[in-house]
Tab-separated table of C-alpha atoms in Angstrom:
chain	number	residue	atom	x	y	z
A	54	MET	CA	-22.464	121.704	46.298
A	55	ARG	CA	-23.779	125.234	46.694
A	56	GLU	CA	-24.193	125.458	42.883
A	57	GLY	CA	-26.146	122.266	42.904
A	58	ALA	CA	-28.365	123.595	45.656
A	59	THR	CA	-28.871	126.801	43.945
A	60	ARG	CA	-30.057	124.928	40.753
A	61	LEU	CA	-32.500	122.799	42.877
A	62	LYS	CA	-33.972	125.967	44.270
A	63	ASP	CA	-34.244	127.521	40.739
A	64	PHE	CA	-36.110	124.288	39.664
A	65	ALA	CA	-38.424	124.314	42.845
A	66	SER	CA	-39.128	128.128	42.210
A	67	ALA	CA	-39.971	127.462	38.520
A	68	VAL	CA	-42.401	124.766	39.432
A	69	ARG	CA	-44.166	126.942	42.194
A	70	SER	CA	-44.355	130.069	39.756
A	71	ARG	CA	-45.683	127.918	36.980
A	72	ARG	CA	-43.013	129.022	34.368
A	73	LEU	CA	-42.801	125.458	33.210
A	74	PRO	CA	-45.124	124.489	30.255
A	75	VAL	CA	-47.440	121.709	30.367
A	76	THR	CA	-45.370	120.209	27.495
A	77	PHE	CA	-42.464	119.764	29.830
A	78	PHE	CA	-44.346	117.660	32.143
A	79	ILE	CA	-45.661	115.604	29.278
A	80	LEU	CA	-42.275	114.967	28.033
A	81	VAL	CA	-40.975	113.972	31.397
A	82	GLY	CA	-43.975	111.711	31.979
A	83	LEU	CA	-43.469	110.024	28.681
A	84	SER	CA	-39.622	109.619	29.445
A	85	ILE	CA	-40.554	107.909	32.618
A	86	VAL	CA	-43.116	105.648	30.995
A	87	VAL	CA	-40.692	104.493	28.274
A	88	GLY	CA	-38.026	103.990	30.802
A	89	ALA	CA	-40.369	101.870	32.893
A	90	LEU	CA	-41.259	99.793	29.775
A	91	MET	CA	-37.587	99.282	29.056
A	92	GLY	CA	-37.004	98.018	32.514
A	93	TYR	CA	-40.331	95.950	32.735
A	94	LYS	CA	-39.628	92.459	33.982
A	95	SER	CA	-35.932	92.882	33.265
A	96	PRO	CA	-33.633	90.957	35.753
A	97	LEU	CA	-30.961	93.763	36.060
A	98	GLY	CA	-27.952	92.653	38.004
A	99	ASN	CA	-25.918	94.866	40.410
A	100	LYS	CA	-23.112	94.812	37.945
A	101	LEU	CA	-25.221	96.095	35.082
A	102	ILE	CA	-26.653	98.813	37.301
A	103	LEU	CA	-23.230	99.866	38.251
A	104	TYR	CA	-21.957	100.121	34.618
A	105	VAL	CA	-25.008	102.343	33.714
A	106	ILE	CA	-24.470	104.713	36.720
A	107	VAL	CA	-20.696	105.032	35.938
A	108	ILE	CA	-21.660	105.682	32.177
A	109	PHE	CA	-24.076	108.352	33.055
A	110	ASN	CA	-21.957	110.075	35.465
A	111	ALA	CA	-19.064	110.141	32.848
A	112	LEU	CA	-21.543	111.739	30.284
A	113	MET	CA	-22.608	114.386	32.861
A	114	ILE	CA	-19.041	115.239	33.522
A	115	THR	CA	-18.333	115.383	29.747
A	116	TYR	CA	-21.360	117.823	29.459
A	117	LEU	CA	-20.134	120.107	32.238
A	118	VAL	CA	-16.578	120.191	30.645
A	119	LEU	CA	-17.177	120.131	27.003
A	120	LEU	CA	-20.796	120.330	25.754
A	121	ARG	CA	-21.911	123.688	26.646
A	122	ASN	CA	-23.890	123.895	23.400
A	123	MET	CA	-26.476	121.228	22.852
A	124	THR	CA	-25.781	121.056	19.089
A	125	TYR	CA	-22.533	119.333	19.827
A	126	GLY	CA	-24.523	116.709	21.683
A	127	VAL	CA	-26.847	116.181	18.688
A	128	ILE	CA	-23.882	115.818	16.365
A	129	LEU	CA	-22.255	113.242	18.539
A	130	TYR	CA	-25.405	111.318	18.813
A	131	LEU	CA	-25.729	111.165	14.958
A	132	TYR	CA	-22.090	110.145	14.526
A	133	ALA	CA	-22.750	107.308	17.121
A	134	LEU	CA	-25.688	106.184	15.057
A	135	VAL	CA	-23.616	106.150	11.941
A	136	PHE	CA	-20.296	104.543	13.145
A	137	LEU	CA	-20.911	103.025	16.581
A	138	ASN	CA	-24.351	101.353	16.380
A	139	LEU	CA	-23.066	97.850	15.727
A	140	TYR	CA	-19.910	97.953	18.156
A	141	TRP	CA	-19.964	98.094	21.997
A	142	ARG	CA	-23.164	96.997	23.624
A	143	ILE	CA	-24.452	96.047	27.087
A	144	ALA	CA	-26.747	93.043	26.657
A	145	ILE	CA	-29.945	93.245	28.711
A	146	PRO	CA	-31.744	89.866	29.247
A	147	GLY	CA	-35.013	89.206	27.567
A	148	ARG	CA	-36.589	90.949	24.586
A	149	LEU	CA	-35.572	94.414	25.907
A	150	PRO	CA	-33.213	96.735	23.838
A	151	ASP	CA	-29.543	96.323	24.426
A	152	LEU	CA	-27.754	99.491	25.803
A	153	ASP	CA	-25.546	100.628	23.000
A	154	ILE	CA	-23.623	103.834	22.542
A	155	PRO	CA	-26.159	105.590	20.394
A	156	ARG	CA	-28.938	104.762	22.739
A	157	ILE	CA	-26.926	105.997	25.794
A	158	THR	CA	-25.906	109.081	23.910
A	159	PHE	CA	-29.469	109.893	23.042
A	160	ALA	CA	-30.621	109.360	26.731
A	161	PHE	CA	-27.805	111.701	27.846
A	162	VAL	CA	-28.788	114.525	25.390
A	163	TRP	CA	-32.406	114.098	26.097
A	164	LEU	CA	-31.893	114.270	29.776
A	165	ILE	CA	-29.679	117.459	29.462
A	166	PHE	CA	-32.555	118.998	27.407
A	167	LEU	CA	-35.016	118.259	30.123
A	168	LEU	CA	-32.802	119.519	32.809
A	169	GLU	CA	-32.069	122.751	31.159
A	170	THR	CA	-35.721	123.336	30.604
A	171	ALA	CA	-36.496	122.491	34.235
A	172	LEU	CA	-33.792	124.862	35.624
A	173	GLY	CA	-35.147	127.807	33.239
A	174	ASN	CA	-31.978	127.833	31.112
A	175	ARG	CA	-34.174	126.927	28.065
A	176	ARG	CA	-37.647	128.070	27.208
A	177	PRO	CA	-39.368	125.485	25.032
A	178	LEU	CA	-41.511	126.614	22.030
A	179	PRO	CA	-45.207	126.001	22.455
A	180	ARG	CA	-46.606	122.698	21.314
A	181	THR	CA	-47.979	122.415	17.821
A	182	MET	CA	-50.485	120.005	16.303
A	183	ILE	CA	-47.644	117.902	15.051
A	184	GLU	CA	-46.525	117.032	18.619
A	185	THR	CA	-50.169	116.402	19.561
A	186	ALA	CA	-50.418	113.911	16.736
A	187	MET	CA	-47.049	112.346	17.765
A	188	LEU	CA	-48.457	111.838	21.364
A	189	CYS	CA	-51.537	110.084	19.963
A	190	MET	CA	-49.253	107.896	17.760
A	191	VAL	CA	-47.120	106.959	20.753
A	192	GLY	CA	-50.214	106.118	22.683
A	193	ALA	CA	-51.575	103.890	20.096
A	194	LEU	CA	-48.142	102.180	19.883
A	195	LEU	CA	-48.051	101.546	23.682
A	196	PHE	CA	-51.602	100.350	23.782
A	197	SER	CA	-50.919	97.910	20.917
A	198	MET	CA	-47.634	96.624	22.413
A	199	LEU	CA	-49.169	96.228	25.896
A	200	PHE	CA	-52.552	94.598	24.907
A	201	MET	CA	-52.418	93.176	21.449
A	202	GLY	CA	-49.011	92.893	19.691
A	203	GLN	CA	-45.547	92.112	20.488
A	204	PHE	CA	-43.485	93.858	23.156
A	205	GLN	CA	-40.779	95.270	20.943
A	206	VAL	CA	-39.315	98.145	22.558
A	207	ARG	CA	-36.265	98.560	20.279
A	208	ILE	CA	-38.443	99.017	17.272
A	209	PHE	CA	-40.684	101.376	19.168
A	210	LEU	CA	-37.698	103.391	20.206
A	211	ASN	CA	-35.901	103.305	16.747
A	212	GLY	CA	-39.002	104.097	14.529
A	213	PHE	CA	-41.054	106.345	16.592
A	214	ALA	CA	-40.225	107.512	20.115
A	215	ILE	CA	-36.637	108.760	19.518
A	216	PRO	CA	-37.473	110.353	16.127
A	217	TYR	CA	-40.314	112.328	17.782
A	218	ALA	CA	-38.167	113.220	20.655
A	219	MET	CA	-35.386	114.460	18.343
A	220	PHE	CA	-38.012	116.612	16.506
A	221	VAL	CA	-38.984	118.297	19.811
A	222	LEU	CA	-35.314	118.702	20.890
A	223	CYS	CA	-33.924	120.053	17.576
A	224	LYS	CA	-36.911	122.357	17.170
A	225	ASN	CA	-35.714	124.095	20.470
A	226	VAL	CA	-31.974	123.600	20.241
A	227	PHE	CA	-31.135	124.997	16.803
A	228	GLU	CA	-31.865	128.566	17.466
A	229	ARG	CA	-29.140	130.457	15.602
A	230	ARG	CA	-27.566	130.287	12.154
A	231	GLU	CA	-24.322	129.306	13.864
A	232	ASP	CA	-26.135	126.084	15.246
A	233	VAL	CA	-27.356	124.940	11.784
A	234	ASN	CA	-23.873	125.743	10.371
A	235	ARG	CA	-22.274	123.613	13.086
A	236	PHE	CA	-24.388	120.743	12.181
A	237	LEU	CA	-23.888	121.209	8.363
A	238	TYR	CA	-20.080	121.653	8.367
A	239	LEU	CA	-19.180	119.185	11.230
A	240	PHE	CA	-21.631	116.405	10.185
A	241	ALA	CA	-23.280	116.756	6.740
A	242	VAL	CA	-20.323	117.878	4.713
A	243	PRO	CA	-17.765	115.307	6.028
A	244	LEU	CA	-20.364	112.502	5.522
A	245	ALA	CA	-21.253	113.589	2.047
A	246	VAL	CA	-17.648	112.770	1.096
A	247	TYR	CA	-17.408	109.655	3.143
A	248	PHE	CA	-20.490	107.859	1.905
A	249	PRO	CA	-19.640	107.816	-1.924
A	250	VAL	CA	-16.042	107.311	-1.393
A	251	ASN	CA	-16.491	104.270	0.904
A	252	HIS	CA	-19.009	103.054	-1.532
A	253	PHE	CA	-16.326	102.879	-4.070
A	254	PHE	CA	-13.826	101.138	-1.855
A	255	GLU	CA	-16.479	98.716	-0.799
A	256	HIS	CA	-17.392	97.843	-4.504
A	257	LEU	CA	-13.731	97.498	-5.372
A	258	LYS	CA	-13.192	95.254	-2.305
A	259	MET	CA	-10.342	97.593	-1.109
A	260	ARG	CA	-10.344	96.169	2.249
A	261	SER	CA	-7.579	98.517	3.723
A	262	PHE	CA	-9.737	101.608	2.920
A	263	VAL	CA	-13.314	100.519	3.811
A	264	PHE	CA	-14.342	101.857	7.231
A	265	PRO	CA	-15.827	100.419	9.297
A	266	ARG	CA	-14.244	97.182	8.576
A	267	TYR	CA	-17.286	95.023	9.258
A	268	ILE	CA	-18.761	96.224	6.038
A	269	LEU	CA	-16.932	93.622	3.948
A	270	ASP	CA	-17.607	90.805	6.323
A	271	PRO	CA	-21.001	91.844	7.706
A	272	GLN	CA	-22.707	89.802	10.512
A	273	VAL	CA	-25.543	90.878	12.717
A	274	ALA	CA	-26.416	88.768	15.832
A	275	GLY	CA	-24.127	86.065	14.581
A	276	GLN	CA	-25.968	85.813	11.167
A	277	ALA	CA	-24.300	86.647	7.892
A	278	VAL	CA	-25.722	89.694	5.938
A	279	HIS	CA	-25.893	89.137	2.226
A	280	TRP	CA	-27.375	91.472	-0.402
A	281	GLY	CA	-25.611	90.226	-3.601
A	282	ALA	CA	-23.531	92.711	-5.531
A	283	ARG	CA	-25.203	95.745	-3.771
A	284	THR	CA	-23.041	98.029	-1.648
A	285	LEU	CA	-24.252	97.806	1.823
A	286	GLY	CA	-22.395	100.774	3.694
A	287	VAL	CA	-22.120	101.505	7.221
A	288	PHE	CA	-25.777	100.510	7.974
A	289	LEU	CA	-25.379	97.133	6.278
A	290	GLN	CA	-28.583	97.861	4.341
A	291	PRO	CA	-28.399	99.399	0.890
A	292	VAL	CA	-31.552	101.463	0.875
A	293	VAL	CA	-30.709	102.922	4.429
A	294	THR	CA	-27.208	103.722	3.420
A	295	GLY	CA	-28.536	105.139	0.106
A	296	MET	CA	-31.023	107.381	1.675
A	297	ALA	CA	-28.367	108.685	4.141
A	298	LEU	CA	-25.909	109.184	1.271
A	299	VAL	CA	-28.465	111.228	-0.686
A	300	SER	CA	-29.556	113.241	2.427
A	301	MET	CA	-25.955	114.224	3.300
A	302	PHE	CA	-25.373	115.129	-0.377
A	303	LEU	CA	-28.307	117.497	-0.395
A	304	LEU	CA	-27.266	119.113	2.884
A	305	ALA	CA	-23.647	119.441	1.843
A	306	LEU	CA	-24.696	121.094	-1.613
A	307	TYR	CA	-26.585	123.653	0.436
A	308	ALA	CA	-23.670	124.385	2.797
A	309	LEU	CA	-21.150	124.643	0.017
A	310	SER	CA	-23.446	127.007	-1.991
A	311	ARG	CA	-23.335	129.298	0.948
A	312	SER	CA	-19.600	129.248	1.239
A	313	ARG	CA	-17.542	131.811	-0.720
A	314	GLY	CA	-14.448	130.940	-2.717
A	315	ALA	CA	-13.513	128.487	-5.410
A	316	LEU	CA	-12.819	125.568	-3.304
A	317	PRO	CA	-16.447	124.990	-2.065
A	318	ARG	CA	-17.610	125.258	-5.629
A	319	ILE	CA	-15.128	122.747	-6.834
A	320	MET	CA	-16.000	120.453	-3.890
A	321	ALA	CA	-19.738	120.835	-4.737
A	322	TRP	CA	-19.172	119.724	-8.399
A	323	VAL	CA	-17.023	116.773	-7.264
A	324	LEU	CA	-19.817	115.568	-5.054
A	325	VAL	CA	-22.270	116.091	-8.070
A	326	ALA	CA	-19.838	113.885	-10.129
A	327	ILE	CA	-19.395	111.037	-7.629
A	328	THR	CA	-22.706	110.946	-5.763
A	329	PRO	CA	-24.967	109.581	-8.570
A	330	ILE	CA	-22.413	106.869	-9.256
A	331	ALA	CA	-22.450	105.870	-5.644
A	332	VAL	CA	-26.397	105.837	-5.684
A	333	PHE	CA	-26.145	103.524	-8.669
A	334	LEU	CA	-23.913	101.058	-6.752
A	335	SER	CA	-26.764	100.663	-4.083
A	336	LEU	CA	-28.526	98.826	-6.865
A	337	ALA	CA	-31.745	99.687	-5.101
A	338	ARG	CA	-34.594	101.074	-7.113
A	339	SER	CA	-36.104	102.927	-4.200
A	340	VAL	CA	-32.871	104.747	-3.806
A	341	TYR	CA	-32.771	105.619	-7.385
A	342	THR	CA	-36.432	106.967	-7.286
A	343	GLY	CA	-35.766	108.837	-3.988
A	344	PHE	CA	-32.739	110.507	-5.468
A	345	ALA	CA	-34.559	111.512	-8.633
A	346	VAL	CA	-37.601	112.921	-6.571
A	347	ALA	CA	-35.142	114.940	-4.406
A	348	MET	CA	-33.487	116.426	-7.507
A	349	ILE	CA	-36.889	117.318	-8.990
A	350	VAL	CA	-37.756	119.252	-5.771
A	351	LEU	CA	-34.499	121.179	-5.909
A	352	LEU	CA	-35.030	121.891	-9.653
A	353	LEU	CA	-38.603	123.289	-9.118
A	354	PHE	CA	-38.177	125.165	-5.902
A	355	SER	CA	-34.482	125.869	-4.902
A	356	LYS	CA	-32.736	129.146	-5.849
A	357	LYS	CA	-29.064	128.263	-5.753
A	358	LEU	CA	-29.156	124.555	-6.333
A	359	LYS	CA	-31.080	124.366	-9.618
A	360	VAL	CA	-28.031	123.992	-11.695
A	361	TYR	CA	-26.704	120.993	-9.736
A	362	ALA	CA	-30.195	119.277	-9.926
A	363	PHE	CA	-30.559	120.146	-13.647
A	364	THR	CA	-27.117	118.718	-14.439
A	365	ILE	CA	-27.655	115.542	-12.562
A	366	LEU	CA	-31.196	114.891	-14.046
A	367	ILE	CA	-29.946	115.520	-17.599
A	368	CYS	CA	-26.857	113.291	-17.249
A	369	ALA	CA	-29.057	110.579	-15.604
A	370	ALA	CA	-31.547	110.755	-18.369
A	371	LEU	CA	-28.785	110.486	-21.034
A	372	VAL	CA	-27.316	107.466	-19.304
A	373	VAL	CA	-30.671	105.722	-19.031
A	374	MET	CA	-31.442	106.404	-22.733
A	375	ALA	CA	-27.900	105.169	-23.749
A	376	ASN	CA	-28.357	101.918	-21.807
A	377	TRP	CA	-32.046	101.389	-22.309
A	378	SER	CA	-31.545	97.792	-23.417
A	379	ASP	CA	-30.115	96.964	-20.007
A	380	VAL	CA	-32.524	99.178	-18.082
A	381	LYS	CA	-35.511	97.113	-19.177
A	382	THR	CA	-34.086	93.936	-18.126
A	383	GLU	CA	-33.928	92.163	-14.690
A	384	ASN	CA	-30.188	92.425	-14.445
A	385	ARG	CA	-29.692	94.642	-11.502
A	386	GLU	CA	-25.859	94.997	-11.836
A	387	ALA	CA	-26.392	96.447	-15.351
A	388	GLY	CA	-29.098	98.896	-14.133
A	389	GLY	CA	-32.072	96.615	-14.931
A	390	LEU	CA	-35.293	97.753	-13.244
A	391	ALA	CA	-37.838	95.439	-14.852
A	392	THR	CA	-37.971	92.723	-12.145
A	393	ALA	CA	-41.414	91.223	-12.541
A	394	GLU	CA	-41.049	88.809	-9.654
A	395	THR	CA	-40.386	91.540	-7.193
A	396	GLY	CA	-43.305	93.662	-8.490
A	397	ARG	CA	-45.778	90.599	-8.314
A	398	SER	CA	-44.464	90.044	-4.699
A	399	ARG	CA	-45.149	93.650	-3.625
A	400	LEU	CA	-48.729	93.551	-5.242
A	401	VAL	CA	-49.416	90.328	-3.380
A	402	LEU	CA	-48.503	92.025	-0.055
A	403	LEU	CA	-50.627	95.155	-1.137
A	404	GLU	CA	-53.717	92.986	-1.717
A	405	ALA	CA	-53.128	90.914	1.456
A	406	SER	CA	-52.577	94.036	3.550
A	407	LEU	CA	-55.864	95.703	2.325
A	408	ASN	CA	-57.748	92.597	3.080
A	409	MET	CA	-56.234	92.447	6.636
A	410	PHE	CA	-57.243	96.063	7.156
A	411	VAL	CA	-60.840	95.359	6.120
A	412	ASP	CA	-60.913	92.500	8.724
A	413	HIS	CA	-59.082	94.614	11.461
A	414	PRO	CA	-59.899	98.238	10.764
A	415	PHE	CA	-59.616	99.991	13.987
A	416	THR	CA	-56.832	98.349	16.111
A	417	GLY	CA	-55.089	96.250	13.560
A	418	VAL	CA	-53.695	92.818	14.165
A	419	GLY	CA	-51.011	94.098	16.786
A	420	PHE	CA	-47.633	95.851	16.765
A	421	HIS	CA	-45.053	93.744	14.960
A	422	ASP	CA	-47.659	90.969	14.267
A	423	PHE	CA	-47.977	91.350	10.425
A	424	GLU	CA	-46.138	88.137	9.547
A	425	ALA	CA	-47.930	86.129	12.159
A	426	HIS	CA	-51.230	86.974	10.674
A	427	SER	CA	-50.460	87.612	7.005
A	428	ARG	CA	-50.152	83.986	5.609
A	429	PRO	CA	-53.812	83.135	5.313
A	430	TYR	CA	-54.382	86.515	3.473
A	431	ILE	CA	-51.580	85.815	1.111
A	432	ARG	CA	-52.829	82.418	0.150
A	433	GLN	CA	-56.126	84.104	-0.903
A	434	VAL	CA	-54.315	86.048	-3.613
A	435	ARG	CA	-54.437	84.253	-6.883
A	436	THR	CA	-53.374	86.805	-9.456
A	437	THR	CA	-52.054	90.412	-9.717
A	438	LEU	CA	-51.717	93.117	-12.256
A	439	LEU	CA	-48.472	91.725	-13.333
A	440	GLY	CA	-49.825	88.196	-13.859
A	441	ALA	CA	-50.535	84.985	-11.879
A	442	ARG	CA	-48.980	84.632	-8.451
A	443	GLU	CA	-46.692	81.487	-7.768
A	444	SER	CA	-47.746	79.586	-4.851
A	445	TRP	CA	-44.591	80.305	-2.834
A	446	MET	CA	-44.689	84.023	-3.484
A	447	GLY	CA	-45.024	86.364	-0.658
A	448	LYS	CA	-45.239	83.762	2.031
A	449	THR	CA	-42.000	84.508	3.778
A	450	LEU	CA	-41.799	88.205	2.589
A	451	LYS	CA	-41.812	90.984	5.211
A	452	GLN	CA	-44.059	94.045	4.766
A	453	HIS	CA	-42.161	96.424	2.444
A	454	ASN	CA	-44.236	99.495	3.059
A	455	HIS	CA	-44.287	101.592	6.141
A	456	PHE	CA	-47.855	102.933	5.963
A	457	LEU	CA	-49.182	99.687	5.012
A	458	ASN	CA	-47.431	98.192	7.873
A	459	THR	CA	-49.012	100.834	10.269
A	460	MET	CA	-52.436	100.309	8.609
A	461	THR	CA	-52.320	96.586	9.198
A	462	GLU	CA	-50.626	96.461	12.540
A	463	LEU	CA	-52.331	99.375	14.318
A	464	GLY	CA	-55.367	100.056	12.095
A	465	LEU	CA	-57.045	103.406	12.220
A	466	MET	CA	-55.859	103.860	15.715
A	467	GLY	CA	-52.374	104.350	14.476
A	468	LEU	CA	-52.825	105.234	10.811
A	469	ILE	CA	-54.775	108.412	11.451
A	470	PRO	CA	-52.270	109.881	13.917
A	471	GLU	CA	-49.377	109.156	11.432
A	472	LEU	CA	-51.096	110.655	8.564
A	473	LEU	CA	-51.990	113.707	10.763
A	474	ILE	CA	-48.203	114.166	11.684
A	475	PHE	CA	-47.242	114.509	8.092
A	476	TYR	CA	-50.183	116.605	7.200
A	477	PHE	CA	-49.546	119.234	9.974
A	478	LEU	CA	-45.849	118.932	9.177
A	479	PHE	CA	-46.335	119.656	5.499
A	480	LYS	CA	-48.594	122.633	6.349
A	481	ILE	CA	-45.781	124.281	8.270
A	482	LEU	CA	-43.020	123.220	6.007
A	483	LEU	CA	-44.831	124.927	2.987
A	484	LYS	CA	-45.276	128.087	4.966
A	485	ALA	CA	-41.689	128.084	6.250
A	486	ARG	CA	-40.174	128.664	2.799
A	487	LYS	CA	-41.269	132.286	3.221
A	488	VAL	CA	-41.637	132.669	6.994
A	489	HIS	CA	-38.526	131.846	9.087
A	490	ASP	CA	-36.112	133.510	11.404
A	491	GLY	CA	-32.423	134.027	10.839
A	492	ALA	CA	-31.449	130.439	11.600
A	493	ILE	CA	-32.372	129.014	8.106
A	494	ASP	CA	-33.172	130.499	4.833
A	495	HIS	CA	-35.460	129.583	1.777
A	496	ASP	CA	-32.979	126.957	0.342
A	497	PHE	CA	-32.579	125.086	3.576
A	498	VAL	CA	-36.399	124.660	3.724
A	499	VAL	CA	-36.239	123.360	0.139
A	500	VAL	CA	-33.383	120.962	1.008
A	501	VAL	CA	-35.501	119.565	3.925
A	502	TRP	CA	-38.508	119.200	1.635
A	503	ALA	CA	-36.117	117.101	-0.767
A	504	VAL	CA	-34.874	114.890	2.265
A	505	ILE	CA	-38.299	114.188	3.481
A	506	ALA	CA	-39.525	113.392	-0.093
A	507	GLY	CA	-36.596	110.872	-0.373
A	508	TYR	CA	-37.407	109.459	2.924
A	509	LEU	CA	-41.102	108.899	2.026
A	510	THR	CA	-40.156	107.462	-1.273
A	511	ASN	CA	-38.048	104.889	0.268
A	512	ALA	CA	-40.636	104.257	3.046
A	513	MET	CA	-43.008	103.230	0.225
A	514	PHE	CA	-40.738	100.215	-0.529
A	515	MET	CA	-39.214	99.156	2.801
A	516	GLU	CA	-39.729	99.580	6.570
A	517	PRO	CA	-37.539	102.285	8.082
A	518	ARG	CA	-38.674	101.756	11.634
A	519	PHE	CA	-35.874	99.107	12.043
A	520	TYR	CA	-33.148	101.721	11.423
A	521	GLU	CA	-32.871	104.572	13.770
A	522	PHE	CA	-30.780	106.995	11.616
A	523	MET	CA	-33.151	106.633	8.709
A	524	SER	CA	-36.165	107.423	10.986
A	525	VAL	CA	-34.488	110.196	13.064
A	526	LEU	CA	-32.838	112.455	10.200
A	527	PRO	CA	-36.023	113.658	8.594
A	528	PHE	CA	-37.816	114.475	11.865
A	529	MET	CA	-34.820	116.196	13.094
A	530	LEU	CA	-34.403	118.441	10.171
A	531	ALA	CA	-38.050	119.100	10.087
A	532	GLY	CA	-37.940	120.162	13.781
A	533	ILE	CA	-35.266	122.745	12.833
A	534	VAL	CA	-37.512	124.190	10.242
A	535	VAL	CA	-40.677	124.177	12.508
A	536	GLY	CA	-38.802	125.827	15.399
A	537	SER	CA	-37.475	128.536	13.126
A	538	TYR	CA	-41.033	129.142	11.870
A	539	GLN	CA	-42.391	129.242	15.289
A	540	ARG	CA	-39.861	131.807	16.438
A	541	LYS	CA	-40.576	134.086	13.607
A	542	GLN	CA	-44.313	133.732	14.253
A	543	LEU	CA	-43.852	134.355	18.037
A	544	GLY	CA	-41.531	137.373	17.617
A	545	ASN	CA	-38.416	138.207	19.552
A	546	SER	CA	-39.896	137.191	22.992
A	547	LEU	CA	-38.561	133.800	22.390
A	548	SER	CA	-35.464	134.671	20.418
A	549	PRO	CA	-31.956	133.682	22.015
A	550	ASN	CA	-30.066	136.365	23.844
């Protein structure tokens, strides 16, 4: 009791002395707004409220006993996203997002971050133009949801609010080399092994070895998930799992390259041997392209990882040339890439999206309302660069490009802030290769470049906002780099004790 009273006095003192930055109050205010939106018109019963209170009390006790370092909380949240996203949930009536383990874990970690900041245990880094652009993007989304589009809080959280929050959190939490190593060796390296091995088990239908078990009998909300011969992985979506697989591979290569001894080198080459095969089993061209782009980034800019990237690119080129007759066909299972029907469908969506933007340039058609407005525009498309469009083509197809989705649904109100986010982010990421503190080094920054390049490549061919892990990971890694850059620029005054 005395300790609690002391902490409250510390908080009051911090407020009176104005030691808390404006950013802190903005984050608290946004958290309250988002929480209010989640509870808006929600008929929560006493039983559900009791469950939530019990869960959060258990999490607080867990923090006091175990999680004295926030990086463990981040790792637990990421593991929950990977393995527990489709398990236990508390259903909330209406269109509001259910409470699941990853969501509760994130709320717990975010709450602890705000409490540590409020009590003066953590001094947050100054706000950059990246966060300002993020605030503008969140404002555009809230405006569109409340006044124009659909009230889709889960998509808002998965694709925007939580990734931006994790950027801010990781920017301030990963202060030391030990923090980054903890993330690499406790999360990235184990998953770099898990993803390709589990892909092999799934492809071979070895049910006893596939984990989680639902992968071989996938259902979401009572509906069967079917992607043909593609390996789905833990996210039940080949592109999302493929992006995660490639990202963990890149981070694991970096971690193993910094480890001494023969075993890490052997493990790195084993990953080099099995990961490209697992990437092929996704049978997703965007994953192939993202993997190739990531390898090119390593080849051009990395110091220690060039040899791995060069080996993979040469072997991939030889395999493609040896199987060129299959590559130029439409047979996905044989590695075929020339699917004219898919190409025409995407071109139909592109032209329809541009026409929608011309008619609704400033505020778009409304958040998550692309399908509701797209059909008349799709009917207007008669031909594409790949030939005439069949009458049925594109009518039931969802938007397959994240930035086109933003452009059509939010207009310039959302597109400009999102482009500014990446513009300001790239500015710092380019500088951070040479300017960083001891928490990271040159090659880590290059690996983050490669992960983000792979993410953006995939985002050009699908919509990542439905998948929290895919949206969170690049912003989390970018936050680590931006935080390191800022600490170096600001000097030792903000360095950890």
